[in-house]
Amino acid sequence: MAKGYWVAAYRAIHDPDRLAAYGALVGPVVSAAGGRFLVRGGEVYAFEAGLKQRTVVVEFPSFEQALAAYQSEAYQAALAVLGDGAERDARVVAGVND
């Protein structure tokens, strides 16, 4: 079974306080869904057509669990707290089957 991933690149952060409040809520949601942060901000070098943006990658045991976590009531509540505090390119993707 392929793992699932949340991948988000932050195009702009408009309100750092809202982002921090969102971040405090997301950790428990991710843990409860069996996920773990692989990348959460940090140093970025962008190549080719890439942009130097804050990037977050979260790994889940399966694509289905990643999607369910994103669609969960708890995560949607966290997103409501973030609101327009950041502009992101976010997606749920399936990993490669080994």
JSON list of C-alpha atoms in Angstrom, two decimals:
[
{"chain": "A", "resi": 1, "resn": "MET", "atom": "CA", "xyz": [0.00, 0.00, 0.00]},
{"chain": "A", "resi": 2, "resn": "ALA", "atom": "CA", "xyz": [1.36, 3.41, -0.97]},
{"chain": "A", "resi": 3, "resn": "LYS", "atom": "CA", "xyz": [1.94, 6.00, 1.70]},
{"chain": "A", "resi": 4, "resn": "GLY", "atom": "CA", "xyz": [0.13, 9.30, 1.46]},
{"chain": "A", "resi": 5, "resn": "TYR", "atom": "CA", "xyz": [1.59, 12.77, 1.77]},
{"chain": "A", "resi": 6, "resn": "TRP", "atom": "CA", "xyz": [0.41, 16.30, 2.36]},
{"chain": "A", "resi": 7, "resn": "VAL", "atom": "CA", "xyz": [2.60, 18.71, 0.42]},
{"chain": "A", "resi": 8, "resn": "ALA", "atom": "CA", "xyz": [2.21, 22.45, 0.86]},
{"chain": "A", "resi": 9, "resn": "ALA", "atom": "CA", "xyz": [4.25, 25.35, -0.49]},
{"chain": "A", "resi": 10, "resn": "TYR", "atom": "CA", "xyz": [3.50, 28.74, 1.03]},
{"chain": "A", "resi": 11, "resn": "ARG", "atom": "CA", "xyz": [3.35, 31.45, -1.63]},
{"chain": "A", "resi": 12, "resn": "ALA", "atom": "CA", "xyz": [2.82, 34.17, 0.98]},
{"chain": "A", "resi": 13, "resn": "ILE", "atom": "CA", "xyz": [2.34, 34.49, 4.71]},
{"chain": "A", "resi": 14, "resn": "HIS", "atom": "CA", "xyz": [0.02, 37.41, 5.46]},
{"chain": "A", "resi": 15, "resn": "ASP", "atom": "CA", "xyz": [-0.48, 36.88, 9.21]},
{"chain": "A", "resi": 16, "resn": "PRO", "atom": "CA", "xyz": [2.24, 35.03, 11.16]},
{"chain": "A", "resi": 17, "resn": "ASP", "atom": "CA", "xyz": [0.04, 34.89, 14.28]},
{"chain": "A", "resi": 18, "resn": "ARG", "atom": "CA", "xyz": [-2.72, 33.05, 12.42]},
{"chain": "A", "resi": 19, "resn": "LEU", "atom": "CA", "xyz": [-0.13, 30.69, 10.93]},
{"chain": "A", "resi": 20, "resn": "ALA", "atom": "CA", "xyz": [1.22, 29.98, 14.43]},
{"chain": "A", "resi": 21, "resn": "ALA", "atom": "CA", "xyz": [-2.30, 29.29, 15.76]},
{"chain": "A", "resi": 22, "resn": "TYR", "atom": "CA", "xyz": [-2.95, 26.97, 12.82]},
{"chain": "A", "resi": 23, "resn": "GLY", "atom": "CA", "xyz": [0.37, 25.20, 13.43]},
{"chain": "A", "resi": 24, "resn": "ALA", "atom": "CA", "xyz": [-0.51, 24.57, 17.07]},
{"chain": "A", "resi": 25, "resn": "LEU", "atom": "CA", "xyz": [-3.76, 22.88, 16.00]},
{"chain": "A", "resi": 26, "resn": "VAL", "atom": "CA", "xyz": [-2.34, 20.83, 13.13]},
{"chain": "A", "resi": 27, "resn": "GLY", "atom": "CA", "xyz": [0.25, 18.85, 15.11]},
{"chain": "A", "resi": 28, "resn": "PRO", "atom": "CA", "xyz": [-2.33, 16.90, 17.13]},
{"chain": "A", "resi": 29, "resn": "VAL", "atom": "CA", "xyz": [-4.49, 16.33, 14.03]},
{"chain": "A", "resi": 30, "resn": "VAL", "atom": "CA", "xyz": [-1.53, 14.86, 12.15]},
{"chain": "A", "resi": 31, "resn": "SER", "atom": "CA", "xyz": [-0.48, 12.66, 15.07]},
{"chain": "A", "resi": 32, "resn": "ALA", "atom": "CA", "xyz": [-4.02, 11.36, 15.64]},
{"chain": "A", "resi": 33, "resn": "ALA", "atom": "CA", "xyz": [-4.22, 10.36, 11.97]},
{"chain": "A", "resi": 34, "resn": "GLY", "atom": "CA", "xyz": [-0.93, 8.44, 12.11]},
{"chain": "A", "resi": 35, "resn": "GLY", "atom": "CA", "xyz": [1.02, 11.12, 10.26]},
{"chain": "A", "resi": 36, "resn": "ARG", "atom": "CA", "xyz": [4.43, 12.62, 10.88]},
{"chain": "A", "resi": 37, "resn": "PHE", "atom": "CA", "xyz": [6.10, 15.78, 9.65]},
{"chain": "A", "resi": 38, "resn": "LEU", "atom": "CA", "xyz": [9.03, 15.15, 7.31]},
{"chain": "A", "resi": 39, "resn": "VAL", "atom": "CA", "xyz": [9.52, 18.80, 6.38]},
{"chain": "A", "resi": 40, "resn": "ARG", "atom": "CA", "xyz": [8.14, 21.77, 8.30]},
{"chain": "A", "resi": 41, "resn": "GLY", "atom": "CA", "xyz": [9.66, 24.99, 7.04]},
{"chain": "A", "resi": 42, "resn": "GLY", "atom": "CA", "xyz": [13.42, 25.11, 7.22]},
{"chain": "A", "resi": 43, "resn": "GLU", "atom": "CA", "xyz": [15.99, 26.05, 4.66]},
{"chain": "A", "resi": 44, "resn": "VAL", "atom": "CA", "xyz": [14.98, 25.97, 0.99]},
{"chain": "A", "resi": 45, "resn": "TYR", "atom": "CA", "xyz": [16.98, 26.19, -2.21]},
{"chain": "A", "resi": 46, "resn": "ALA", "atom": "CA", "xyz": [14.85, 26.48, -5.33]},
{"chain": "A", "resi": 47, "resn": "PHE", "atom": "CA", "xyz": [16.01, 25.32, -8.75]},
{"chain": "A", "resi": 48, "resn": "GLU", "atom": "CA", "xyz": [14.67, 25.47, -12.29]},
{"chain": "A", "resi": 49, "resn": "ALA", "atom": "CA", "xyz": [11.20, 27.10, -12.17]},
{"chain": "A", "resi": 50, "resn": "GLY", "atom": "CA", "xyz": [10.87, 26.65, -8.40]},
{"chain": "A", "resi": 51, "resn": "LEU", "atom": "CA", "xyz": [10.26, 29.41, -5.91]},
{"chain": "A", "resi": 52, "resn": "LYS", "atom": "CA", "xyz": [11.95, 29.75, -2.53]},
{"chain": "A", "resi": 53, "resn": "GLN", "atom": "CA", "xyz": [8.90, 29.12, -0.33]},
{"chain": "A", "resi": 54, "resn": "ARG", "atom": "CA", "xyz": [8.16, 27.67, 3.07]},
{"chain": "A", "resi": 55, "resn": "THR", "atom": "CA", "xyz": [7.45, 23.99, 2.37]},
{"chain": "A", "resi": 56, "resn": "VAL", "atom": "CA", "xyz": [5.70, 21.37, 4.50]},
{"chain": "A", "resi": 57, "resn": "VAL", "atom": "CA", "xyz": [5.61, 17.61, 3.85]},
{"chain": "A", "resi": 58, "resn": "VAL", "atom": "CA", "xyz": [3.63, 15.25, 6.07]},
{"chain": "A", "resi": 59, "resn": "GLU", "atom": "CA", "xyz": [3.75, 11.46, 5.65]},
{"chain": "A", "resi": 60, "resn": "PHE", "atom": "CA", "xyz": [0.80, 9.17, 6.45]},
{"chain": "A", "resi": 61, "resn": "PRO", "atom": "CA", "xyz": [0.64, 5.36, 6.41]},
{"chain": "A", "resi": 62, "resn": "SER", "atom": "CA", "xyz": [-1.64, 5.46, 3.34]},
{"chain": "A", "resi": 63, "resn": "PHE", "atom": "CA", "xyz": [-3.08, 7.84, 0.78]},
{"chain": "A", "resi": 64, "resn": "GLU", "atom": "CA", "xyz": [-6.54, 7.16, 2.19]},
{"chain": "A", "resi": 65, "resn": "GLN", "atom": "CA", "xyz": [-5.43, 8.19, 5.69]},
{"chain": "A", "resi": 66, "resn": "ALA", "atom": "CA", "xyz": [-3.81, 11.35, 4.33]},
{"chain": "A", "resi": 67, "resn": "LEU", "atom": "CA", "xyz": [-6.98, 12.30, 2.47]},
{"chain": "A", "resi": 68, "resn": "ALA", "atom": "CA", "xyz": [-9.22, 11.48, 5.44]},
{"chain": "A", "resi": 69, "resn": "ALA", "atom": "CA", "xyz": [-7.04, 13.58, 7.74]},
{"chain": "A", "resi": 70, "resn": "TYR", "atom": "CA", "xyz": [-7.25, 16.55, 5.37]},
{"chain": "A", "resi": 71, "resn": "GLN", "atom": "CA", "xyz": [-11.02, 16.20, 5.13]},
{"chain": "A", "resi": 72, "resn": "SER", "atom": "CA", "xyz": [-11.48, 15.68, 8.88]},
{"chain": "A", "resi": 73, "resn": "GLU", "atom": "CA", "xyz": [-13.51, 18.08, 10.96]},
{"chain": "A", "resi": 74, "resn": "ALA", "atom": "CA", "xyz": [-10.49, 18.80, 13.17]},
{"chain": "A", "resi": 75, "resn": "TYR", "atom": "CA", "xyz": [-8.27, 19.76, 10.23]},
{"chain": "A", "resi": 76, "resn": "GLN", "atom": "CA", "xyz": [-10.98, 21.84, 8.62]},
{"chain": "A", "resi": 77, "resn": "ALA", "atom": "CA", "xyz": [-11.29, 23.73, 11.92]},
{"chain": "A", "resi": 78, "resn": "ALA", "atom": "CA", "xyz": [-7.52, 24.37, 11.84]},
{"chain": "A", "resi": 79, "resn": "LEU", "atom": "CA", "xyz": [-7.83, 25.67, 8.28]},
{"chain": "A", "resi": 80, "resn": "ALA", "atom": "CA", "xyz": [-10.57, 28.04, 9.41]},
{"chain": "A", "resi": 81, "resn": "VAL", "atom": "CA", "xyz": [-8.16, 29.46, 12.00]},
{"chain": "A", "resi": 82, "resn": "LEU", "atom": "CA", "xyz": [-5.54, 29.99, 9.28]},
{"chain": "A", "resi": 83, "resn": "GLY", "atom": "CA", "xyz": [-8.13, 31.64, 7.03]},
{"chain": "A", "resi": 84, "resn": "ASP", "atom": "CA", "xyz": [-6.46, 34.15, 4.78]},
{"chain": "A", "resi": 85, "resn": "GLY", "atom": "CA", "xyz": [-3.36, 34.28, 6.98]},
{"chain": "A", "resi": 86, "resn": "ALA", "atom": "CA", "xyz": [-1.38, 32.47, 4.27]},
{"chain": "A", "resi": 87, "resn": "GLU", "atom": "CA", "xyz": [-1.62, 31.65, 0.58]},
{"chain": "A", "resi": 88, "resn": "ARG", "atom": "CA", "xyz": [-0.59, 28.06, -0.12]},
{"chain": "A", "resi": 89, "resn": "ASP", "atom": "CA", "xyz": [-0.38, 25.48, -2.85]},
{"chain": "A", "resi": 90, "resn": "ALA", "atom": "CA", "xyz": [-1.53, 22.39, -0.93]},
{"chain": "A", "resi": 91, "resn": "ARG", "atom": "CA", "xyz": [-2.21, 18.86, -2.13]},
{"chain": "A", "resi": 92, "resn": "VAL", "atom": "CA", "xyz": [-2.60, 15.26, -0.98]},
{"chain": "A", "resi": 93, "resn": "VAL", "atom": "CA", "xyz": [-0.51, 12.83, -3.05]},
{"chain": "A", "resi": 94, "resn": "ALA", "atom": "CA", "xyz": [0.07, 9.09, -3.14]},
{"chain": "A", "resi": 95, "resn": "GLY", "atom": "CA", "xyz": [3.57, 7.73, -2.70]},
{"chain": "A", "resi": 96, "resn": "VAL", "atom": "CA", "xyz": [5.22, 5.06, -4.85]},
{"chain": "A", "resi": 97, "resn": "ASN", "atom": "CA", "xyz": [4.31, 1.44, -4.11]},
{"chain": "A", "resi": 98, "resn": "ASP", "atom": "CA", "xyz": [7.43, -0.47, -3.14]}
]
